[in-house]
Amino acid sequence: MTDSNDKPLSSSQRAVHELRQMILTGQLAAGTDHLESELAAHLGMSRTPVREAALLLESKGLLEMRPRKGVRILPVSPDDMREIYDVLTELESLAAQRAAEAGYGPKDLTLLTESLHRMEQALEKDDLEAWAEGDEMFHSELVRLGGNKRLQDIVSMMIDQVRRARSSTLFMRPKPLKSNEDHRVVLQAIRDGDADLARSRHHQHRQQAKDVIISLLEKHRLRQL
Amino acid sequence: MTDSNDKPLSSSQRAVHELRQMILTGQLAAGTDHLESELAAHLGMSRTPVREAALLLESKGLLEMRPRKGVRILPVSPDDMREIYDVLTELESLAAQRAAEAGYGPKDLTLLTESLHRMEQALEKDDLEAWAEGDEMFHSELVRLGGNKRLQDIVSMMIDQVRRARSSTLFMRPKPLKSNEDHRVVLQAIRDGDADLARSRHHQHRQQAKDVIISLLEKHRLRQL
DNA sequence: GCATTCATTTGCGTATACATTAAGGAATGC
DNA sequence: GCATTCCTTAATGTATACGCAAATGAATGC
């Protein structure tokens, strides 16, 4: 395992990546406790790098460390989702505004355009998983285009926190036709340099996504994901 | 040193607090490097808790850890300030909106009212430091009233990042009469449940603060604070 | 004098040992 | 049977030791 400079990752960094993945996929299920020693054995390293990794993931809101009970994977409740989506919505909308103000040319918007294309193709094939990938690509690229690294990091952190809930509800939600339409409008607004439209349409989009996912969680009594 | 449950803080937690304080006050100056061993000696503990503390503070954007060069205290540039203020402005404005929507009674708003009173008294005495304390209290309480814990944590993180720059420029800026006026309007809007006004006035307030501080930094060639 | 090589030093990341203390279970008393 | 006390176990937080690799300085060759 290497990082972007082809240097092998330290054990601690590897532990971060693998624990994060296990949390996001639900392999380490919400609400479960795991001793440091157990995780260390599983990852094939000593407790020290595992502890470092867990401390970091704790600061990103994915788990909590409780002495003598171990590492608890934090569940996400509908109220948590409200909090997270509020933060996400504000920050992504600002990114959309900034992207529209930035005066990007067509080349700059290649990935954003491609992600939209992917989503459209996925919906034609009723492939919701491919659609979700395109959606993630769109949002991630949009935030990158907003040009604020701190904002990007915070959004990433929030996205991680809602990952399991989004995956769990992917097949329960209506076909995301409206999402694709919103994405198209946001992209066009960015092309046109229309910051107000980019911002408000994206805000509305995220707000609706929040309402949809929360009502699904409540309807299906999914209290701790 | 104890936490809120009167349990003694672990060495690692103490290291977090003390290093953070040293960074915020400039005792550990921006741009300087410090070996883990050096910090450990200074704090009177082994390297392990210092390393854990430094990793946490790195994730909060206050420092970076560079192998063999040690812990580098991250300077803050005018561009950093732009990023930070953008995030702050969006999130605090949302908090103001939510506070106004929440229907708080006069008792709930005691601390917010008191902080305003302190700022006004401080300005009558030309005591800018007391004013800054009141200002911090106002903003912190406003965000708490917004009721989103994640938002609160992010704002705290951003505030820490701009702390030195704000302290350094406190006596360079115009007398903050407009600030006090803005705070009054925001508080009244919250009392009245006027979410739009609370949000927009606060947004404008933070936007202006951003402009003021950045122009001060640039005017005085303060590139790395 | 400059470039290269080699040896030494040192800082980091990790593994391991240790001290502390919380938790659980067993024994005792009412 | 339940509450209390005592003892044992085990998990954590920390200190220390160790291996690795990067950095530095000295020696050598051209």
Short mmCIF file of C-alpha atoms (C1' of nucleotides) in Angstrom, two decimals:
data_model
loop_
_atom_site.label_atom_id
_atom_site.label_comp_id
_atom_site.label_asym_id
_atom_site.label_seq_id
_atom_site.Cartn_x
_atom_site.Cartn_y
_atom_site.Cartn_z
CA MET A 1 0.00 0.00 0.00
CA THR A 2 1.43 3.34 -1.06
CA ASP A 3 0.44 6.95 -0.90
CA SER A 4 0.51 9.37 -3.80
CA ASN A 5 4.31 9.68 -3.66
CA ASP A 6 4.79 5.89 -3.92
CA LYS A 7 6.11 5.67 -0.41
CA PRO A 8 4.78 2.76 1.60
CA LEU A 9 2.21 3.83 4.13
CA SER A 10 3.15 3.59 7.74
CA SER A 11 1.26 1.01 9.76
CA SER A 12 -0.64 3.79 11.42
CA GLN A 13 -1.78 5.22 8.08
CA ARG A 14 -2.72 1.76 6.85
CA ALA A 15 -4.74 1.26 10.00
CA VAL A 16 -6.57 4.54 9.35
CA HIS A 17 -7.47 3.45 5.84
CA GLU A 18 -8.52 -0.06 6.71
CA LEU A 19 -10.51 0.87 9.79
CA ARG A 20 -12.23 3.66 7.91
CA GLN A 21 -13.14 1.25 5.13
CA MET A 22 -14.43 -1.32 7.58
CA ILE A 23 -16.57 1.34 9.23
CA LEU A 24 -17.95 2.76 6.00
CA THR A 25 -18.86 -0.67 4.63
CA GLY A 26 -20.41 -1.75 7.91
CA GLN A 27 -17.93 -4.55 8.40
CA LEU A 28 -17.40 -2.90 11.75
CA ALA A 29 -21.04 -2.44 12.53
CA ALA A 30 -22.53 0.64 14.15
CA GLY A 31 -22.78 0.36 17.91
CA THR A 32 -20.25 -2.46 18.23
CA ASP A 33 -17.24 -2.36 20.57
CA HIS A 34 -13.80 -3.56 19.65
CA LEU A 35 -10.74 -3.72 21.86
CA GLU A 36 -7.58 -2.11 20.59
CA SER A 37 -5.86 -5.46 20.93
CA GLU A 38 -8.52 -7.17 18.83
CA LEU A 39 -8.20 -4.65 16.05
CA ALA A 40 -4.43 -4.84 16.25
CA ALA A 41 -4.54 -8.63 15.85
CA HIS A 42 -6.92 -8.28 12.93
CA LEU A 43 -4.71 -5.74 11.17
CA GLY A 44 -1.52 -7.63 11.96
CA MET A 45 0.29 -4.91 13.87
CA SER A 46 0.91 -3.81 17.42
CA ARG A 47 -1.52 -1.75 19.42
CA THR A 48 0.38 1.53 18.99
CA PRO A 49 -0.47 2.35 15.37
CA VAL A 50 -4.01 1.05 15.86
CA ARG A 51 -4.45 3.40 18.77
CA GLU A 52 -3.12 6.31 16.71
CA ALA A 53 -5.52 5.45 13.91
CA ALA A 54 -8.46 5.12 16.25
CA LEU A 55 -7.72 8.48 17.85
CA LEU A 56 -7.73 10.10 14.44
CA LEU A 57 -10.97 8.43 13.38
CA GLU A 58 -12.47 9.50 16.68
CA SER A 59 -11.68 13.11 15.88
CA LYS A 60 -13.46 12.63 12.55
CA GLY A 61 -16.58 11.44 14.25
CA LEU A 62 -16.57 7.83 13.07
CA LEU A 63 -15.96 6.17 16.42
CA GLU A 64 -15.46 6.85 20.09
CA MET A 65 -12.83 5.38 22.39
CA ARG A 66 -14.09 4.25 25.72
CA PRO A 67 -11.55 3.03 28.26
CA ARG A 68 -11.97 -0.67 28.99
CA LYS A 69 -14.87 -1.03 26.58
CA GLY A 70 -12.80 -0.42 23.50
CA VAL A 71 -13.45 1.37 20.26
CA ARG A 72 -17.15 1.90 19.67
CA ILE A 73 -18.34 2.45 16.13
CA LEU A 74 -20.63 5.47 16.26
CA PRO A 75 -24.12 4.88 14.95
CA VAL A 76 -25.85 7.65 13.03
CA SER A 77 -29.39 8.60 14.05
CA PRO A 78 -31.92 10.68 12.11
CA ASP A 79 -30.94 13.64 14.30
CA ASP A 80 -27.29 13.08 13.44
CA MET A 81 -28.31 13.08 9.79
CA ARG A 82 -30.04 16.43 10.21
CA GLU A 83 -26.90 17.91 11.71
CA ILE A 84 -24.65 16.46 9.08
CA TYR A 85 -26.85 17.46 6.17
CA ASP A 86 -27.18 20.98 7.48
CA VAL A 87 -23.42 21.38 7.51
CA LEU A 88 -23.04 19.65 4.14
CA THR A 89 -25.74 21.71 2.51
CA GLU A 90 -24.27 25.04 3.59
CA LEU A 91 -20.73 24.22 2.65
CA GLU A 92 -21.46 22.56 -0.67
CA SER A 93 -23.72 25.42 -1.66
CA LEU A 94 -20.92 27.85 -0.94
CA ALA A 95 -18.61 25.71 -3.07
CA ALA A 96 -21.14 25.83 -5.92
CA GLN A 97 -21.27 29.61 -5.62
CA ARG A 98 -17.51 29.93 -5.61
CA ALA A 99 -17.20 27.56 -8.56
CA ALA A 100 -19.64 29.70 -10.55
CA GLU A 101 -17.71 32.85 -9.62
CA ALA A 102 -14.40 31.31 -10.63
CA GLY A 103 -14.91 31.56 -14.40
CA TYR A 104 -13.92 28.00 -15.24
CA GLY A 105 -13.59 27.04 -18.90
CA PRO A 106 -14.98 23.83 -20.47
CA LYS A 107 -11.76 21.93 -19.83
CA ASP A 108 -11.92 22.69 -16.14
CA LEU A 109 -15.43 21.24 -16.00
CA THR A 110 -14.62 17.98 -17.71
CA LEU A 111 -14.93 15.76 -14.67
CA LEU A 112 -18.10 17.47 -13.52
CA THR A 113 -19.61 16.98 -16.95
CA GLU A 114 -18.51 13.38 -17.08
CA SER A 115 -19.98 12.59 -13.70
CA LEU A 116 -23.32 13.92 -14.91
CA HIS A 117 -23.08 11.78 -18.00
CA ARG A 118 -22.42 8.74 -15.84
CA MET A 119 -25.42 9.41 -13.70
CA GLU A 120 -27.64 9.77 -16.73
CA GLN A 121 -26.39 6.54 -18.25
CA ALA A 122 -26.82 4.75 -14.95
CA LEU A 123 -30.43 5.83 -14.68
CA GLU A 124 -31.17 4.60 -18.19
CA LYS A 125 -29.91 1.19 -17.10
CA ASP A 126 -31.61 1.38 -13.71
CA ASP A 127 -28.20 0.86 -12.16
CA LEU A 128 -28.55 2.71 -8.88
CA GLU A 129 -25.11 1.79 -7.66
CA ALA A 130 -23.46 3.27 -10.70
CA TRP A 131 -25.67 6.29 -10.23
CA ALA A 132 -24.47 6.67 -6.62
CA GLU A 133 -20.87 6.57 -7.81
CA GLY A 134 -21.55 9.28 -10.35
CA ASP A 135 -23.35 11.30 -7.70
CA GLU A 136 -20.41 11.06 -5.37
CA MET A 137 -18.09 12.08 -8.16
CA PHE A 138 -20.25 15.08 -8.97
CA HIS A 139 -20.37 16.34 -5.43
CA SER A 140 -16.72 15.72 -4.77
CA GLU A 141 -15.68 17.51 -7.96
CA LEU A 142 -18.03 20.36 -7.27
CA VAL A 143 -16.44 20.91 -3.88
CA ARG A 144 -12.96 20.70 -5.36
CA LEU A 145 -13.90 23.35 -7.93
CA GLY A 146 -15.03 25.58 -5.07
CA GLY A 147 -11.33 25.97 -4.28
CA ASN A 148 -11.40 25.92 -0.47
CA LYS A 149 -9.30 23.09 0.93
CA ARG A 150 -10.66 23.37 4.45
CA LEU A 151 -14.20 23.24 3.15
CA GLN A 152 -13.27 20.15 1.15
CA ASP A 153 -11.87 18.38 4.18
CA ILE A 154 -14.92 19.14 6.28
CA VAL A 155 -17.28 17.96 3.56
CA SER A 156 -15.28 14.74 3.19
CA MET A 157 -15.58 14.17 6.90
CA MET A 158 -19.34 14.70 6.81
CA ILE A 159 -19.74 12.45 3.77
CA ASP A 160 -17.95 9.65 5.58
CA GLN A 161 -20.32 10.06 8.50
CA VAL A 162 -23.40 9.57 6.31
CA ARG A 163 -21.93 6.92 4.04
CA ARG A 164 -23.56 3.87 5.60
CA ALA A 165 -26.93 5.52 5.84
CA ARG A 166 -26.82 6.53 2.19
CA SER A 167 -25.78 3.05 1.07
CA SER A 168 -28.46 1.43 3.22
CA THR A 169 -31.22 3.58 1.80
CA LEU A 170 -30.10 3.64 -1.82
CA PHE A 171 -32.70 1.15 -3.01
CA MET A 172 -35.48 2.52 -0.86
CA ARG A 173 -35.60 5.93 -2.39
CA PRO A 174 -37.42 7.10 -5.47
CA LYS A 175 -35.54 7.05 -8.73
CA PRO A 176 -33.32 10.13 -8.59
CA LEU A 177 -34.59 11.85 -11.71
CA LYS A 178 -34.92 15.13 -9.93
CA SER A 179 -31.33 14.83 -8.70
CA ASN A 180 -30.04 14.56 -12.22
CA GLU A 181 -32.06 17.56 -13.25
CA ASP A 182 -30.68 19.57 -10.32
CA HIS A 183 -27.14 18.57 -11.19
CA ARG A 184 -27.67 19.69 -14.77
CA VAL A 185 -28.94 23.07 -13.64
CA VAL A 186 -26.04 23.53 -11.22
CA LEU A 187 -23.50 22.62 -13.90
CA GLN A 188 -25.08 25.01 -16.39
CA ALA A 189 -25.14 27.77 -13.78
CA ILE A 190 -21.44 27.23 -13.17
CA ARG A 191 -20.77 27.41 -16.90
CA ASP A 192 -22.78 30.62 -17.09
CA GLY A 193 -21.11 32.14 -14.05
CA ASP A 194 -24.50 32.42 -12.37
CA ALA A 195 -23.39 32.14 -8.73
CA ASP A 196 -26.80 32.79 -7.19
CA LEU A 197 -28.48 30.07 -9.23
CA ALA A 198 -25.67 27.57 -8.66
CA ARG A 199 -25.89 28.20 -4.95
CA SER A 200 -29.65 28.18 -4.54
CA ARG A 201 -30.33 25.21 -6.78
CA HIS A 202 -27.66 23.17 -5.05
CA HIS A 203 -28.97 24.19 -1.66
CA GLN A 204 -32.46 23.14 -2.60
CA HIS A 205 -31.11 19.87 -3.98
CA ARG A 206 -29.29 19.01 -0.78
CA GLN A 207 -32.21 20.08 1.35
CA GLN A 208 -34.49 17.72 -0.52
CA ALA A 209 -32.00 14.91 -0.26
CA LYS A 210 -31.95 15.52 3.48
CA ASP A 211 -35.72 15.36 3.70
CA VAL A 212 -35.88 12.17 1.62
CA ILE A 213 -33.26 10.27 3.54
CA ILE A 214 -34.56 11.29 6.95
CA SER A 215 -38.10 10.31 6.15
CA LEU A 216 -36.84 6.95 4.90
CA LEU A 217 -34.91 6.41 8.12
CA GLU A 218 -37.96 7.28 10.19
CA LYS A 219 -40.41 5.35 8.07
CA HIS A 220 -38.33 2.18 8.31
CA ARG A 221 -37.45 2.71 11.97
CA LEU A 222 -33.77 2.88 11.11
CA ARG A 223 -32.63 4.61 14.27
CA GLN A 224 -28.94 3.77 14.43
CA LEU A 225 -27.12 3.21 11.18
CA MET B 1 -5.91 19.43 35.67
CA THR B 2 -9.33 17.89 35.42
CA ASP B 3 -12.04 17.60 32.85
CA SER B 4 -15.68 18.39 33.40
CA ASN B 5 -16.24 15.17 35.38
CA ASP B 6 -13.43 15.99 37.83
CA LYS B 7 -11.31 13.15 36.55
CA PRO B 8 -7.66 13.99 36.07
CA LEU B 9 -6.78 14.46 32.46
CA SER B 10 -4.55 11.90 30.89
CA SER B 11 -1.10 13.09 29.89
CA SER B 12 -2.16 12.98 26.29
CA GLN B 13 -5.16 15.23 26.95
CA ARG B 14 -2.99 17.61 28.96
CA ALA B 15 -0.55 17.73 26.09
CA VAL B 16 -3.38 18.61 23.71
CA HIS B 17 -4.49 21.48 25.93
CA GLU B 18 -1.05 22.85 26.63
CA LEU B 19 0.22 22.59 23.08
CA ARG B 20 -2.95 24.18 21.77
CA GLN B 21 -2.56 27.03 24.22
CA MET B 22 1.08 27.52 23.29
CA ILE B 23 0.12 27.64 19.63
CA LEU B 24 -2.78 30.03 20.09
CA THR B 25 -0.73 32.45 22.19
CA GLY B 26 2.21 32.30 19.82
CA GLN B 27 4.51 30.82 22.44
CA LEU B 28 5.10 28.17 19.80
CA ALA B 29 5.55 30.57 16.94
CA ALA B 30 4.16 30.06 13.46
CA GLY B 31 6.63 28.39 11.13
CA THR B 32 8.82 26.96 13.90
CA ASP B 33 9.80 23.29 14.17
CA HIS B 34 9.89 21.32 17.39
CA LEU B 35 11.00 17.76 17.89
CA GLU B 36 8.65 15.44 19.67
CA SER B 37 11.37 14.80 22.22
CA GLU B 38 11.78 18.53 22.86
CA LEU B 39 8.08 19.02 23.45
CA ALA B 40 7.99 15.93 25.63
CA ALA B 41 10.79 17.28 27.81
CA HIS B 42 9.05 20.64 28.03
CA LEU B 43 5.75 19.05 29.08
CA GLY B 44 7.39 16.60 31.44
CA MET B 45 6.14 13.40 29.89
CA SER B 46 7.28 10.74 27.49
CA ARG B 47 7.05 11.05 23.75
CA THR B 48 3.98 8.83 23.40
CA PRO B 49 1.28 11.18 24.72
CA VAL B 50 2.98 14.13 23.02
CA ARG B 51 2.85 12.30 19.74
CA GLU B 52 -0.83 11.49 20.24
CA ALA B 53 -1.54 15.13 21.03
CA ALA B 54 0.40 16.38 18.04
CA LEU B 55 -1.43 13.99 15.72
CA LEU B 56 -4.74 15.33 16.98
CA LEU B 57 -3.70 18.96 16.62
CA GLU B 58 -2.46 18.15 13.14
CA SER B 59 -5.92 16.91 12.21
CA LYS B 60 -7.32 20.22 13.49
CA GLY B 61 -5.05 22.18 11.22
CA LEU B 62 -2.85 23.80 13.85
CA LEU B 63 0.39 22.03 13.01
CA GLU B 64 1.95 19.52 10.67
CA MET B 65 4.22 16.63 11.55
CA ARG B 66 7.21 16.19 9.33
CA PRO B 67 9.45 13.17 9.89
CA ARG B 68 12.88 14.18 11.15
CA LYS B 69 12.03 17.88 11.14
CA GLY B 70 9.52 17.62 13.93
CA VAL B 71 6.25 19.35 14.62
CA ARG B 72 5.85 22.50 12.54
CA ILE B 73 3.44 25.14 13.74
CA LEU B 74 1.31 26.07 10.74
CA PRO B 75 1.36 29.73 9.81
CA VAL B 76 -1.82 31.35 8.54
CA SER B 77 -1.67 33.42 5.35
CA PRO B 78 -4.23 35.87 3.99
CA ASP B 79 -5.44 33.10 1.66
CA ASP B 80 -5.83 30.77 4.61
CA MET B 81 -7.87 33.50 6.29
CA ARG B 82 -10.14 33.71 3.28
CA GLU B 83 -10.77 29.98 3.41
CA ILE B 84 -11.36 29.94 7.12
CA TYR B 85 -13.67 32.96 7.13
CA ASP B 86 -15.70 31.53 4.29
CA VAL B 87 -16.36 28.38 6.26
CA LEU B 88 -16.97 30.32 9.46
CA THR B 89 -19.33 32.76 7.83
CA GLU B 90 -21.54 30.06 6.28
CA LEU B 91 -21.75 27.95 9.38
CA GLU B 92 -22.28 30.74 11.89
CA SER B 93 -24.95 32.26 9.68
CA LEU B 94 -26.77 28.93 9.60
CA ALA B 95 -26.49 28.79 13.38
CA ALA B 96 -28.01 32.28 13.63
CA GLN B 97 -30.87 31.16 11.41
CA ARG B 98 -31.48 28.05 13.44
CA ALA B 99 -31.32 30.00 16.69
CA ALA B 100 -33.98 32.38 15.39
CA GLU B 101 -36.15 29.44 14.32
CA ALA B 102 -35.81 27.74 17.67
CA GLY B 103 -38.17 30.02 19.60
CA TYR B 104 -35.88 30.71 22.54
CA GLY B 105 -37.27 32.62 25.51
CA PRO B 106 -35.47 35.46 27.33
CA LYS B 107 -33.87 33.07 29.81
CA ASP B 108 -32.29 31.06 27.02
CA LEU B 109 -30.74 34.21 25.64
CA THR B 110 -29.19 35.38 28.89
CA LEU B 111 -25.61 34.69 27.95
CA LEU B 112 -26.00 36.15 24.50
CA THR B 113 -27.47 39.31 26.00
CA GLU B 114 -24.75 39.50 28.60
CA SER B 115 -22.00 39.15 26.03
CA LEU B 116 -23.48 42.09 24.14
CA HIS B 117 -23.57 44.11 27.32
CA ARG B 118 -19.91 43.32 27.94
CA MET B 119 -18.93 44.43 24.50
CA GLU B 120 -20.78 47.69 24.89
CA GLN B 121 -19.20 48.39 28.24
CA ALA B 122 -15.78 47.53 26.88
CA LEU B 123 -16.16 50.00 24.04
CA GLU B 124 -17.15 52.78 26.43
CA LYS B 125 -13.89 52.15 28.26
CA ASP B 126 -11.89 51.73 25.05
CA ASP B 127 -10.89 48.31 26.35
CA LEU B 128 -10.42 46.37 23.13
CA GLU B 129 -9.28 43.21 24.87
CA ALA B 130 -12.43 43.04 26.96
CA TRP B 131 -14.38 43.72 23.80
CA ALA B 132 -12.67 40.78 22.07
CA GLU B 133 -13.62 38.51 24.97
CA GLY B 134 -17.23 39.61 24.76
CA ASP B 135 -17.14 39.12 21.00
CA GLU B 136 -15.86 35.60 21.39
CA MET B 137 -18.53 34.89 23.96
CA PHE B 138 -21.22 36.21 21.64
CA HIS B 139 -20.16 34.09 18.70
CA SER B 140 -19.62 30.98 20.76
CA GLU B 141 -23.01 31.30 22.43
CA LEU B 142 -24.71 32.02 19.14
CA VAL B 143 -23.31 28.83 17.68
CA ARG B 144 -24.33 26.84 20.75
CA LEU B 145 -27.87 28.19 20.41
CA GLY B 146 -27.90 26.99 16.82
CA GLY B 147 -28.10 23.48 18.26
CA ASN B 148 -25.84 21.58 15.87
CA LYS B 149 -22.93 19.96 17.71
CA ARG B 150 -20.97 19.16 14.59
CA LEU B 151 -21.28 22.72 13.38
CA GLN B 152 -20.07 23.89 16.78
CA ASP B 153 -17.00 21.68 16.64
CA ILE B 154 -16.09 22.82 13.15
CA VAL B 155 -16.50 26.48 14.07
CA SER B 156 -14.31 25.97 17.14
CA MET B 157 -11.65 24.45 14.95
CA MET B 158 -11.77 27.36 12.55
CA ILE B 159 -11.71 29.90 15.38
CA ASP B 160 -8.55 28.31 16.75
CA GLN B 161 -6.96 28.59 13.34
CA VAL B 162 -7.55 32.36 13.15
CA ARG B 163 -6.88 33.10 16.80
CA ARG B 164 -3.35 34.45 16.47
CA ALA B 165 -4.23 36.59 13.48
CA ARG B 166 -7.18 38.10 15.30
CA SER B 167 -5.13 38.85 18.41
CA SER B 168 -2.32 40.34 16.35
CA THR B 169 -4.62 42.70 14.50
CA LEU B 170 -6.90 43.66 17.37
CA PHE B 171 -5.32 47.09 17.88
CA MET B 172 -4.90 47.83 14.20
CA ARG B 173 -8.56 47.74 13.32
CA PRO B 174 -11.13 50.49 13.56
CA LYS B 175 -13.18 50.70 16.73
CA PRO B 176 -15.79 47.96 16.33
CA LEU B 177 -18.89 50.11 16.64
CA LYS B 178 -20.45 48.50 13.63
CA SER B 179 -19.82 45.06 15.13
CA ASN B 180 -21.79 45.92 18.21
CA GLU B 181 -24.62 47.23 16.13
CA ASP B 182 -24.66 44.03 14.06
CA HIS B 183 -24.68 41.92 17.18
CA ARG B 184 -27.64 43.88 18.52
CA VAL B 185 -29.60 43.36 15.33
CA VAL B 186 -28.82 39.64 15.28
CA LEU B 187 -29.88 39.24 18.90
CA GLN B 188 -33.11 41.10 18.27
CA ALA B 189 -33.81 39.02 15.19
CA ILE B 190 -33.37 35.88 17.25
CA ARG B 191 -35.76 37.24 19.88
CA ASP B 192 -38.26 38.04 17.15
CA GLY B 193 -37.85 34.67 15.44
CA ASP B 194 -36.78 36.44 12.27
CA ALA B 195 -34.52 33.75 10.80
CA ASP B 196 -33.83 35.51 7.52
CA LEU B 197 -32.68 38.70 9.20
CA ALA B 198 -30.60 36.84 11.79
CA ARG B 199 -28.91 34.93 9.02
CA SER B 200 -28.30 37.75 6.57
CA ARG B 201 -27.16 40.32 9.13
CA HIS B 202 -24.76 37.85 10.66
CA HIS B 203 -23.48 36.84 7.25
CA GLN B 204 -22.85 40.45 6.36
CA HIS B 205 -21.15 40.99 9.69
CA ARG B 206 -18.74 38.11 9.21
CA GLN B 207 -18.10 39.06 5.62
CA GLN B 208 -17.07 42.53 6.69
CA ALA B 209 -14.88 41.18 9.45
CA LYS B 210 -13.19 39.03 6.83
CA ASP B 211 -12.57 42.01 4.58
CA VAL B 212 -11.20 44.11 7.43
CA ILE B 213 -8.79 41.55 8.75
CA ILE B 214 -7.51 40.52 5.35
CA SER B 215 -6.87 44.07 4.27
CA LEU B 216 -5.00 44.66 7.53
CA LEU B 217 -2.87 41.58 6.95
CA GLU B 218 -2.06 42.70 3.43
CA LYS B 219 -1.52 46.33 4.31
CA HIS B 220 0.97 45.41 7.03
CA ARG B 221 2.61 42.68 5.00
CA LEU B 222 1.61 40.10 7.60
CA ARG B 223 1.97 37.05 5.41
CA GLN B 224 2.39 34.24 7.92
CA LEU B 225 0.75 34.60 11.28
"C1'" DG C 1 37.68 22.74 -4.77
"C1'" DC C 2 34.00 19.74 -5.74
"C1'" DA C 3 31.68 15.32 -5.99
"C1'" DT C 4 31.13 10.91 -4.20
"C1'" DT C 5 31.20 7.48 -0.73
"C1'" DC C 6 31.14 5.85 3.82
"C1'" DA C 7 30.37 6.04 8.72
"C1'" DT C 8 27.94 7.97 12.42
"C1'" DT C 9 24.19 10.14 14.56
"C1'" DT C 10 19.56 10.87 15.34
"C1'" DG C 11 14.50 11.13 14.97
"C1'" DC C 12 10.56 8.51 13.98
"C1'" DG C 13 7.37 4.69 14.03
"C1'" DT C 14 6.60 0.67 16.25
"C1'" DA C 15 6.79 -3.19 19.59
"C1'" DT C 16 6.92 -4.41 24.15
"C1'" DA C 17 6.87 -3.89 29.13
"C1'" DC C 18 4.89 -1.87 33.05
"C1'" DA C 19 1.82 0.56 36.38
"C1'" DT C 20 -2.74 1.81 37.21
"C1'" DT C 21 -7.35 1.15 37.71
"C1'" DA C 22 -11.83 -0.41 36.35
"C1'" DA C 23 -14.66 -4.37 35.97
"C1'" DG C 24 -16.14 -8.85 37.05
"C1'" DG C 25 -16.57 -12.75 39.91
"C1'" DA C 26 -16.37 -15.07 44.30
"C1'" DA C 27 -16.95 -15.14 49.18
"C1'" DT C 28 -19.20 -13.49 53.21
"C1'" DG C 29 -22.70 -11.41 56.12
"C1'" DC C 30 -27.43 -10.23 57.13
"C1'" DG D 1 -31.80 -13.89 48.25
"C1'" DC D 2 -29.50 -9.58 48.20
"C1'" DA D 3 -25.89 -6.36 49.40
"C1'" DT D 4 -21.26 -5.66 50.48
"C1'" DT D 5 -16.47 -6.59 50.44
"C1'" DC D 6 -12.42 -8.55 48.66
"C1'" DC D 7 -9.59 -10.56 45.18
"C1'" DT D 8 -8.28 -11.36 40.50
"C1'" DT D 9 -8.15 -10.24 35.82
"C1'" DA D 10 -7.55 -7.46 32.06
"C1'" DA D 11 -7.59 -3.10 29.26
"C1'" DT D 12 -5.62 1.28 28.94
"C1'" DG D 13 -2.22 4.94 28.96
"C1'" DT D 14 2.40 5.51 29.26
"C1'" DA D 15 7.41 4.66 29.33
"C1'" DT D 16 11.08 2.49 27.24
"C1'" DA D 17 13.62 -0.18 23.89
"C1'" DC D 18 14.52 -1.21 19.26
"C1'" DG D 19 14.94 -1.18 14.19
"C1'" DC D 20 14.96 1.58 10.29
"C1'" DA D 21 16.07 5.20 7.46
"C1'" DA D 22 17.16 9.96 6.75
"C1'" DA D 23 20.45 13.50 7.58
"C1'" DT D 24 24.96 15.05 8.52
"C1'" DG D 25 29.79 15.14 8.64
"C1'" DA D 26 34.22 13.22 7.48
"C1'" DA D 27 37.26 11.00 4.32
"C1'" DT D 28 38.67 10.03 -0.26
"C1'" DG D 29 39.28 10.53 -5.16
"C1'" DC D 30 39.58 13.33 -9.25
#
